[in-house]
Coordinates of C-alpha atoms in Angstrom, one line a residue:
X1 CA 156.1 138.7 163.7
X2 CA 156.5 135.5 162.3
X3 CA 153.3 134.4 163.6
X4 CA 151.8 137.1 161.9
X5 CA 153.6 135.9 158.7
X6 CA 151.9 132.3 159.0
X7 CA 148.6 133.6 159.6
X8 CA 148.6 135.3 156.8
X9 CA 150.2 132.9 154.2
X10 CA 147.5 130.6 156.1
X11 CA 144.5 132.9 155.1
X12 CA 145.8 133.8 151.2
X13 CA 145.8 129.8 151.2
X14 CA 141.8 129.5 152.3
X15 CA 141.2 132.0 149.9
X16 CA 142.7 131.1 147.5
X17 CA 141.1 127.3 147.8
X18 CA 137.9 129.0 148.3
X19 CA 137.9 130.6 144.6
X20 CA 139.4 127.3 143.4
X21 CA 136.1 125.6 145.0
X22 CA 133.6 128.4 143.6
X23 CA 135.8 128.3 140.1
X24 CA 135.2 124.6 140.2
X25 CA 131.4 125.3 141.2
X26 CA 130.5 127.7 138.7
X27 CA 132.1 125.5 136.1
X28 CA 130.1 122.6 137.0
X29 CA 126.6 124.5 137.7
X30 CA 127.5 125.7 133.8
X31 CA 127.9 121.6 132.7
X32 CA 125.1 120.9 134.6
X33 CA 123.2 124.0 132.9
X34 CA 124.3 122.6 129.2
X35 CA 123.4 119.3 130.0
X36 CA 119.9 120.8 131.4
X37 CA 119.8 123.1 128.4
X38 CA 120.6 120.4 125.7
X39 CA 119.6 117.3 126.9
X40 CA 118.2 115.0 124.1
X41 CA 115.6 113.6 127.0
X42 CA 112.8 116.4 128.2
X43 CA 114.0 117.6 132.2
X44 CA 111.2 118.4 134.5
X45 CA 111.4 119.7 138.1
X46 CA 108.8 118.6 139.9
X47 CA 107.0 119.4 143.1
X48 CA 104.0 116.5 143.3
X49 CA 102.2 118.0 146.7
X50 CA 101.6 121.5 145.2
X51 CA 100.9 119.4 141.4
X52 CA 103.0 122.3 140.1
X53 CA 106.2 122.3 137.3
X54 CA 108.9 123.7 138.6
X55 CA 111.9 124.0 136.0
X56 CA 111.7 122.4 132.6
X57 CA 114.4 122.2 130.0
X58 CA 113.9 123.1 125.8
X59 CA 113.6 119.6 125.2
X60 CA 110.6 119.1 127.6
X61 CA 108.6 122.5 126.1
X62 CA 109.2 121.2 122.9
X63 CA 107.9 117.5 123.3
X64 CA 105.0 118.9 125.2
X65 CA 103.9 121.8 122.7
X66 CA 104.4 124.3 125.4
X67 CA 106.6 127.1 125.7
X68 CA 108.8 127.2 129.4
X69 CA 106.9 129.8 130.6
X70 CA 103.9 127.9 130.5
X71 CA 104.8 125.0 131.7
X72 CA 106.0 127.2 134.8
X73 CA 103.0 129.3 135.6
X74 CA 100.4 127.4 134.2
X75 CA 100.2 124.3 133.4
X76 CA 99.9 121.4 135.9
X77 CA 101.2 117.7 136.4
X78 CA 98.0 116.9 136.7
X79 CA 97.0 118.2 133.3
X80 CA 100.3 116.0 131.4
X81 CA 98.6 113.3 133.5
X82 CA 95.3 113.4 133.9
X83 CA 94.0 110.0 133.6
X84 CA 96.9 108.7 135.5
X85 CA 97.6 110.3 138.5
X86 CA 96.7 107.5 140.9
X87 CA 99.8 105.9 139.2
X88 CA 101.7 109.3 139.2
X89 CA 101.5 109.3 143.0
X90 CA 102.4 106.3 143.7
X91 CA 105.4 106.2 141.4
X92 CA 106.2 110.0 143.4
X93 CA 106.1 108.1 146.7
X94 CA 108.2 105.2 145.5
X95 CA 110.9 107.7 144.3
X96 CA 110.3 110.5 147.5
X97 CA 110.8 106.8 149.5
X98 CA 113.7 105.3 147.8
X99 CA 115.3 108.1 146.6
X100 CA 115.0 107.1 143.1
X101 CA 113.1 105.7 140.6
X102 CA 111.7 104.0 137.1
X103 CA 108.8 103.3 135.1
X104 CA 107.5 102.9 130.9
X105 CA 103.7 102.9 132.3
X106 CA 102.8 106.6 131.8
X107 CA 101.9 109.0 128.9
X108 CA 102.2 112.7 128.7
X109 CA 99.5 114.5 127.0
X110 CA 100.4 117.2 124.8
X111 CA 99.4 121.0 124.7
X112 CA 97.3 119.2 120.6
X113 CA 96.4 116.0 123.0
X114 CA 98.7 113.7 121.8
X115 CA 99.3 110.8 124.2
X116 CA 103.5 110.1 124.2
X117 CA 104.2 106.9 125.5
X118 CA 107.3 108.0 127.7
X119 CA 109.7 106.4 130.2
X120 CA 110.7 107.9 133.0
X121 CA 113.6 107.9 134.8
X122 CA 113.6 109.8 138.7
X123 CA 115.5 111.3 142.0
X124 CA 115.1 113.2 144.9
X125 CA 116.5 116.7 144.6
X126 CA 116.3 119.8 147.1
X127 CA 114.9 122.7 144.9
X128 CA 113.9 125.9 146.8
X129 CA 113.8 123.9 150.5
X130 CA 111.4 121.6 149.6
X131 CA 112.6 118.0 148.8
X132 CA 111.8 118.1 144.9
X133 CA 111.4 115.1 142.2
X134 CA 113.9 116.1 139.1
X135 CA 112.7 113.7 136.3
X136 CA 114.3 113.0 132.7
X137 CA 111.6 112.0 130.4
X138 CA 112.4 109.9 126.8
X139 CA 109.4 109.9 124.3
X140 CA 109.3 106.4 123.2
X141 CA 106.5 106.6 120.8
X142 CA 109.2 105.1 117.8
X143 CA 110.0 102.6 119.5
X144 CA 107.3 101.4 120.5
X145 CA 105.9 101.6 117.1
X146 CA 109.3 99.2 116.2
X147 CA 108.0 97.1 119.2
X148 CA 104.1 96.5 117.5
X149 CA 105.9 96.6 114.5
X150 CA 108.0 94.0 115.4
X151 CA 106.0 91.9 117.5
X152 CA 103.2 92.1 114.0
X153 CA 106.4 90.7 112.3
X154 CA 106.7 87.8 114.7
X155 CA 103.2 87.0 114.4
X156 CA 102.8 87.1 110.4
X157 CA 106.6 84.7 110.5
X158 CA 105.0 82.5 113.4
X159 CA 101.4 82.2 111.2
X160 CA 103.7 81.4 107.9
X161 CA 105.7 78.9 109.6
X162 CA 103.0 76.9 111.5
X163 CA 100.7 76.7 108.0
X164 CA 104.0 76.2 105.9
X165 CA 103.4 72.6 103.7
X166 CA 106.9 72.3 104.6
X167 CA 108.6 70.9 108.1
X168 CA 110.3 74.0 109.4
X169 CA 113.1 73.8 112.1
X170 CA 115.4 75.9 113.6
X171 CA 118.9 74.5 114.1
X172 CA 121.3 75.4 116.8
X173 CA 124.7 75.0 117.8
X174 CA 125.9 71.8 117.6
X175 CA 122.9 70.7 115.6
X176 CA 120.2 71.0 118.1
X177 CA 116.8 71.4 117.2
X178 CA 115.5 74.9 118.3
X179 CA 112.2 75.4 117.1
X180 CA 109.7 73.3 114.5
X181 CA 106.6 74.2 113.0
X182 CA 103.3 71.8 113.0
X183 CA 104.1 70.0 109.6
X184 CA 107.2 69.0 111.4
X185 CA 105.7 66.9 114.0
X186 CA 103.2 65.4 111.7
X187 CA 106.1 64.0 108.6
X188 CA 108.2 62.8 112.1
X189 CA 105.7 61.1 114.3
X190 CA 107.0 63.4 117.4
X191 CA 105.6 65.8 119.6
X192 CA 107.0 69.3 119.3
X193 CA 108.7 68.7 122.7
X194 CA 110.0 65.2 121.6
X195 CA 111.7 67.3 118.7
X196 CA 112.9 69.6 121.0
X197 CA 115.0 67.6 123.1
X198 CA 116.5 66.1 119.3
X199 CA 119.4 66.9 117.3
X200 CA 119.9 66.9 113.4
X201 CA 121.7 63.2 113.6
X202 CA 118.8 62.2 115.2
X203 CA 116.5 62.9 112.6
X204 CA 118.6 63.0 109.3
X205 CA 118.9 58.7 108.6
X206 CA 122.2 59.9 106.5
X207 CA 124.3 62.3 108.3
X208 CA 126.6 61.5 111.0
X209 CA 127.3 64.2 113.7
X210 CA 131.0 64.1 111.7
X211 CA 129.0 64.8 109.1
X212 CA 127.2 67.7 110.0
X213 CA 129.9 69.3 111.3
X214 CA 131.2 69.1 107.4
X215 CA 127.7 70.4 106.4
X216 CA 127.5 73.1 108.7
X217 CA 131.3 74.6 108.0
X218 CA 130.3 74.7 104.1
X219 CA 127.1 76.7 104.8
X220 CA 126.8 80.7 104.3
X221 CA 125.1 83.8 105.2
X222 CA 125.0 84.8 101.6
X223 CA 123.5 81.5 99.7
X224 CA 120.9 78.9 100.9
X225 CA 121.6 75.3 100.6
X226 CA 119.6 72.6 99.1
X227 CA 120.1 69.1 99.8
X228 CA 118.5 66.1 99.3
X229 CA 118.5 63.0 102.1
X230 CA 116.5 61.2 104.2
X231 CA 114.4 61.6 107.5
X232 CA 113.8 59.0 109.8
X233 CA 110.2 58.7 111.4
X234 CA 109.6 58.1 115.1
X235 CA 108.4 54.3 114.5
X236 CA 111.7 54.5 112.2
X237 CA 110.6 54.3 108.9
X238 CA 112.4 57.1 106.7
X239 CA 111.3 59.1 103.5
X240 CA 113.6 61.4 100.8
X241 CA 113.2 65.2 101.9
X242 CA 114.0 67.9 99.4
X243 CA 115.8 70.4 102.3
X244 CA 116.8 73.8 102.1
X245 CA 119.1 75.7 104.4
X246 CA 119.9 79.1 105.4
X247 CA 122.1 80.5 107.6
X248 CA 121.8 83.3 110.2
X249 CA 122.3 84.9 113.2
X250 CA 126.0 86.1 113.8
X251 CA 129.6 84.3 113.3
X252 CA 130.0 83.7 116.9
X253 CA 126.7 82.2 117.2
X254 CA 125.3 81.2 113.8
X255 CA 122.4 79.2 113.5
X256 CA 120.1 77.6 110.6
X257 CA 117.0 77.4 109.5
X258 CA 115.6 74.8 107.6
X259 CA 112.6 73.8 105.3
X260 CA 112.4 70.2 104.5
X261 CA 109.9 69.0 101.8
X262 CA 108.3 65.4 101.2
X263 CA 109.9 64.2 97.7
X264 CA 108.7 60.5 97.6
X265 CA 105.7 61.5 95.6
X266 CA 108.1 63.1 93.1
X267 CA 110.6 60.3 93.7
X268 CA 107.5 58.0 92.7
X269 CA 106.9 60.3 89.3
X270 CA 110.4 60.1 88.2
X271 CA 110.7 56.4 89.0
X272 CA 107.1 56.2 87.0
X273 CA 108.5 58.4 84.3
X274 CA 111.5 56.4 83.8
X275 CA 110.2 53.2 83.4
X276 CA 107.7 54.8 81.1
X277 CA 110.4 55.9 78.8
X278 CA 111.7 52.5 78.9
X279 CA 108.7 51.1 78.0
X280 CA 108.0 53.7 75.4
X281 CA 112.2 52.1 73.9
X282 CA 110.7 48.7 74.4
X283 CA 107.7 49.5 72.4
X284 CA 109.6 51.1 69.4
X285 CA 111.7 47.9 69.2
X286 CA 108.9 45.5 69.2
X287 CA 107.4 47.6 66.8
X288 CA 110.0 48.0 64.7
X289 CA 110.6 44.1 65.0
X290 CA 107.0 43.5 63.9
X291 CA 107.2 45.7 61.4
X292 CA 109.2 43.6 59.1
X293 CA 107.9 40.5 58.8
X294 CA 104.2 42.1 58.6
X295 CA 105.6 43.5 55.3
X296 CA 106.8 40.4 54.0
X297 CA 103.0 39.2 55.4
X298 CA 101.7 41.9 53.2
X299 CA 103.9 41.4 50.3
X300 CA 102.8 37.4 50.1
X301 CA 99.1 38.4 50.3
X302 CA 99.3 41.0 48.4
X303 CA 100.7 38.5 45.3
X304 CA 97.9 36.1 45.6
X305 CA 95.3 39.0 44.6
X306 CA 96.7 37.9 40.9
X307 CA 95.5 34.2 41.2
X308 CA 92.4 32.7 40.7
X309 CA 91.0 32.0 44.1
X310 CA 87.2 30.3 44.9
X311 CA 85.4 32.9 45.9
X312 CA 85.4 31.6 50.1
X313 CA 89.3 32.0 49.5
X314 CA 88.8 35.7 48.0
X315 CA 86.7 36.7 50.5
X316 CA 89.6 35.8 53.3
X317 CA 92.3 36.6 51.7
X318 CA 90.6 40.3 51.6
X319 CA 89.7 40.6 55.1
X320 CA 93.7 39.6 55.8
X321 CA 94.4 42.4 53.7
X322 CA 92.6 44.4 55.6
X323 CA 93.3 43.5 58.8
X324 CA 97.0 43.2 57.8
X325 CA 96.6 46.9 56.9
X326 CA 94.8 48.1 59.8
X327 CA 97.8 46.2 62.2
X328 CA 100.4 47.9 59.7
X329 CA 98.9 51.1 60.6
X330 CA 98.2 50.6 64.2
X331 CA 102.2 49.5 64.4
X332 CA 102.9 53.0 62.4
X333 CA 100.8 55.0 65.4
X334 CA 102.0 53.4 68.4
X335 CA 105.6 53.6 66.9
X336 CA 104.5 57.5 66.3
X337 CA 103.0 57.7 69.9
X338 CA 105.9 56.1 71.8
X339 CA 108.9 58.1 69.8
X340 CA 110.0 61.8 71.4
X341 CA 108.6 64.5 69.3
X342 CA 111.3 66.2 67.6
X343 CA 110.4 68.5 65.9
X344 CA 111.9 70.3 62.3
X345 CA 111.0 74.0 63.2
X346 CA 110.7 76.2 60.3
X347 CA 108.5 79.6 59.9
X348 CA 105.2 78.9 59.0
X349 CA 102.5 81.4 58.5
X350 CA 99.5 79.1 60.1
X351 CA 96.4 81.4 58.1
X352 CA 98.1 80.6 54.6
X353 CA 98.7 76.6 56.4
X354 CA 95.2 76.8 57.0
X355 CA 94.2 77.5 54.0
X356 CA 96.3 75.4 51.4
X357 CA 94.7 72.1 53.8
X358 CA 91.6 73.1 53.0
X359 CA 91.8 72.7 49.7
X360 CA 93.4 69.4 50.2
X361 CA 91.2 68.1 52.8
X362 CA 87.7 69.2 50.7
X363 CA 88.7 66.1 48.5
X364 CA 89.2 63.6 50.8
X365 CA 86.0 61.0 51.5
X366 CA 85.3 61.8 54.3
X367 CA 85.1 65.4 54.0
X368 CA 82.6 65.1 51.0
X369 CA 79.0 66.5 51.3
X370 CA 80.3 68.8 54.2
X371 CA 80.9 72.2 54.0
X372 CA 84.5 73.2 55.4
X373 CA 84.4 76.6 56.5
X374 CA 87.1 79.3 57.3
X375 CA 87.0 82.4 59.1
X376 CA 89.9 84.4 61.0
X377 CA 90.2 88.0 62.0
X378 CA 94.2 87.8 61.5
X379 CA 95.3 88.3 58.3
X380 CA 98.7 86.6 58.9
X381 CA 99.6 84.5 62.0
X382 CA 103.6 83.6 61.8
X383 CA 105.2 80.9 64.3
X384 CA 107.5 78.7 64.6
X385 CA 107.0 74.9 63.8
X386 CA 107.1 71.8 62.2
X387 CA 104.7 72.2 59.2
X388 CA 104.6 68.0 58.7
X389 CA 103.3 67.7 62.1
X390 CA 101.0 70.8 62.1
X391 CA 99.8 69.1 59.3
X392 CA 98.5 65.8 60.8
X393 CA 97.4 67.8 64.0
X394 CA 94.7 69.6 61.8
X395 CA 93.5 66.9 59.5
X396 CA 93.1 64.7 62.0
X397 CA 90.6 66.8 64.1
X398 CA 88.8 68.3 60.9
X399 CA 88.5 64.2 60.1
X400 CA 87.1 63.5 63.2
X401 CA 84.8 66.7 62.6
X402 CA 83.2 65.6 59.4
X403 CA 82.9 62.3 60.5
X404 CA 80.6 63.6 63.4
X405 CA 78.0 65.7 61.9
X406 CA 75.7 64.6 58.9
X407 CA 76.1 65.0 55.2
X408 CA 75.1 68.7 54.4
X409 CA 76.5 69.9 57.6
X410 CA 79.2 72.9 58.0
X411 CA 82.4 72.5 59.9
X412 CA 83.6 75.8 61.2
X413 CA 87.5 76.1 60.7
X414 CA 88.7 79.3 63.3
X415 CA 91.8 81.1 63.7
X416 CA 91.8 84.0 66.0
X417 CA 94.0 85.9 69.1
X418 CA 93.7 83.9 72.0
X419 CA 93.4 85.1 75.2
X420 CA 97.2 84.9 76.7
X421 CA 99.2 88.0 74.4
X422 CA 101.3 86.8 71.7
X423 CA 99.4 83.3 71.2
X424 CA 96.7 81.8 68.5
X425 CA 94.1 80.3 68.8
X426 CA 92.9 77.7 66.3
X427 CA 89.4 76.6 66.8
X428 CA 87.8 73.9 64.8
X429 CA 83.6 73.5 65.6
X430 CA 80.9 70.8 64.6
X431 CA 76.8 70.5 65.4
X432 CA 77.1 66.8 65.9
X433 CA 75.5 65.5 68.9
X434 CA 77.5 65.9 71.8
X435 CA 80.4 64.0 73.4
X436 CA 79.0 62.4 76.9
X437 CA 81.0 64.0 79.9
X438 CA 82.5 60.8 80.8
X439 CA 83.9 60.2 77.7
X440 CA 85.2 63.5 77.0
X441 CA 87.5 63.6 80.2
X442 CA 89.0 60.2 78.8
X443 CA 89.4 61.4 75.1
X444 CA 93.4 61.8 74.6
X445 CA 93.9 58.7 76.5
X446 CA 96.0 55.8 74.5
X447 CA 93.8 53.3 73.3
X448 CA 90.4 55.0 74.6
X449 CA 88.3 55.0 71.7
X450 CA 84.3 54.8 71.1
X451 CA 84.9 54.5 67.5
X452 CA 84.7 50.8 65.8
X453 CA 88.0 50.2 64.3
X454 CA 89.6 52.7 66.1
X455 CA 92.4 52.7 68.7
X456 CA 92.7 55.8 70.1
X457 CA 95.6 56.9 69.8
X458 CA 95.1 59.9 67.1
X459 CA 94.0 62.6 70.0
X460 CA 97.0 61.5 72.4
X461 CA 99.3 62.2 69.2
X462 CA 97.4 65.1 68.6
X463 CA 98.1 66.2 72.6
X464 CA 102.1 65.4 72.0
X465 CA 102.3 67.1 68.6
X466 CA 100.7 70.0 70.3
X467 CA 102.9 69.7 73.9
X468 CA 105.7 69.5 71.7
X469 CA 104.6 73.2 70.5
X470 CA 104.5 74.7 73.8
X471 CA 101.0 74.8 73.3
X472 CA 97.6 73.8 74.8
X473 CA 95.2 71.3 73.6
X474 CA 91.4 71.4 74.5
X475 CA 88.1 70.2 73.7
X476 CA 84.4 71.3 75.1
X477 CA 81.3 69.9 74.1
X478 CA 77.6 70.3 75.1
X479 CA 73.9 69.9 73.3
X480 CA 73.8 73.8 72.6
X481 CA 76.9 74.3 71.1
X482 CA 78.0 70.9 69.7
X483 CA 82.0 70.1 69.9
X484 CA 84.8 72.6 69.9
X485 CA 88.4 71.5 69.8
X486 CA 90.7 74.4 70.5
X487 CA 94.8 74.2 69.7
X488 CA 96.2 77.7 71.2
X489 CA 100.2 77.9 69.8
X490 CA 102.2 80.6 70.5
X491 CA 103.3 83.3 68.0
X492 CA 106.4 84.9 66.7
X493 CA 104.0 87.9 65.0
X494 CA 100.5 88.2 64.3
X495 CA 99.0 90.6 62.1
X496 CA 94.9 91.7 62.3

């Protein structure tokens, strides 16, 4: 009896174990199912010797344009594939022969014919009891549009970088040099393979490996950096660099990249400009030394025009008048020229300017026998400026005018828009004959002159009063036209 007992708690057991397994069965053949059913990667069942589809997932219909049905019944592999089914075999043998298998070589053509670059991943599977291929299928056409798009990316950077006027490297940890452009190797003497086997101490003539440890802790992700230092050739001679640095990458492996730019031209101009300036202070005070006693000069001539002189002694003591007068006023220019143009800016309404020197200038010698005329299409033209030094600006180049065209002659006086928006342009014309091309491009030039007597220094204060303006100064002149000088000046309002 008690065997009978044991036998029987023995077979309640292997049932029970047996619904366990199918309960465990049927739960996974319904994960498997969802997984089949909602896989974000297109599912096909394969069978490569009768080139037929046997089970496909949502996913796979809907990449392919196809409903499930069709793909069963009647569409082939060798239509998904069909200018690649050499490869398709012998990826199927690889995987029937292995077990498994990968590849990103093959495209699946759509139910519209669109090719989807796809990668696909592969088994071996029994299905119906035939060794089947089950293969999950990703449409990669995004990404490999990042890919190109990124790879387009690499090449536009790499084509900037190599034609950059700059030296471009690419800093690493511990300050090794990475990666330079072609600019780089030509300022440094090196090969880019010398430069590559280089660090930033090796390089930089001022910083110190203790150094650019410092340097590289005060960098950011956020800012760029710009230095200026000192690079050291291969042969060894070294040059100021202008050098800006960013920062990028990640924290735990940040690296930089740098632009460094040739200053010694600019180092040149500033050193240029500075001794300029104090040659422009050293002129004022011999000027201003000179000055002084040519007055008391002047003064002592001046008092012997009230004696009785032979008439030898007249005739000198007039031509050291004269030439006492001409220094006096050559002082007064170069004192003018060599003196920062401050300026005492009030409103001026240029037309009405324009007009009230007319007047002014009509009297004056060497206006006399020429016609001076005006013509605008603004009726007002409001700026801001010094009205002393707009002043000498315009009779000085209405002077020069007259002085070049005949008596009888017109002198065209111009105010108009100019080109660039809220600007003037003040035009002044004459017939005269024309200025040679190799003179013109030196007129404005201190002490050029072509005039007797003259020193050349009224255009190049004309160019300062004009600079000083914000404005532009220019003059053309040919045989058909004759000579225009043109003063554009920018506007607070202008009224046509």
């Amino acid at each position: 009896m008690l065997q009978i007992q044991d036998l029987q708690r023995q077979l309640n057991q292997v049932s029970q174990e047996r619904e366990q397994a199918q309960d465990a069965l049927h739960l996974n053949n319904r994960r498997l199912r969802s997984i089949f059913e909602y896989s974000n990667d297109a599912i096909f069942v394969i069978d490569p010797k009768r080139d037929r589809i046997l089970e496909a997932n949502p996913r796979a219909a809907a990449m392919l344009g196809y409903s499930r049905e069709e793909l069963l019944e009647s569409v082939r592999i060798s239509s998904i594939h069909p200018d690649e089914m050499d490869q398709l075999r012998a990826f199927g043998e690889q995987v029937l022969k292995q077990g498994h298998g990968w590849t990103n070589e093959l495209t699946c053509l759509t139910k519209s014919g669109d090719k989807l670059p796809s990668e696909i991943s592969a088994s071996v599977i029994p299905f119906e009891g035939e060794d089947c291929i089950i293969s999950l299928v990703r449409d990669v056409t995004e990404r490999k549009a990042a890919e190109a798009a990124l790879r387009q990316s690499e090449v536009r950077f790499r084509t900037f970088v190599e034609n950059a006027a700059d030296a471009f490297f690419m800093i690493g940890p511990q300050g090794r040099v990475q990666d330079v452009n072609r600019r780089a190797c030509e300022s440094l003497g090196y090969t880019r393979e010398e430069l590559l086997q280089l660090s930033v101490p090796d390089i930089n003539a001022e910083l110190s490996p203790e150094a650019l440890m410092v340097l590289k802790q005060e960098l950011s992700f956020q800012a760029t950096t710009v230095i200026e230092t000192w690079h050291r050739r291969k042969d060894g001679s070294v040059f100021p660099v202008e050098v800006s640095i960013c920062r990028f990458g990640s924290e735990d492996n940040p690296r930089e990249i740098a632009l460094a730019r040739n200053i010694t031209e600019r180092k040149q101009a500033q050193a240029a400009m500075a001794q300029l300036a104090e040659i422009g202070e050293l002129s004022a005070m011999i000027v201003h030394e000179v000055r002084s006693p040519l007055t008391t000069v002047l003064m002592g001539l001046e008092s012997f025009r009230g004696m009785e002189l032979p008439e030898r002694a007249q005739m000198r003591l007039e031509l050291a008048l004269e030439e006492a007068d001409r220094l006096k006023t050559l002082l007064n220019e170069i004192l003018q020229y060599a003196r920062e143009q401050t300026l005492k800016v009030i409103d001026i309404d240029l037309l009405a300017l324009v007009r009230k020197l007319q007047g002014a200038i009509a009297d004056l010698p060497y206006a006399q026998e020429r016609a001076l005329q005006i013509e605008s299409s603004l009726s007002e033209a409001w700026m801001k400026g010094d009205i002393d030094k707009l002043k000498q600006v315009f009779i000085n180049l209405i002077r020069n005018a007259c002085e070049a065209v005949e008596a009888g002659n017109t002198v065209t006086w111009r105010i108009n828009s100019a080109p660039q928006p809220h600007h003037v342009c003040v035009s002044i014309h004459n017939g005269g004959p024309p200025i040679p091309p190799e003179v013109l491009e030196k007129l404005g030039q201190p002490f050029f002159t072509t005039r007797s007597g003259g020193n050349g220094l009224g255009i190049a204060i004309v160019k300062r009063i004009v600079e000083a303006h914000q404005g532009e100064f220019s003059i053309e002149s040919s045989a058909e036209q004759g000579t225009v000088v043109r003063v554009i000046l920018p506007l607070v309002q202008a009224i046509g």
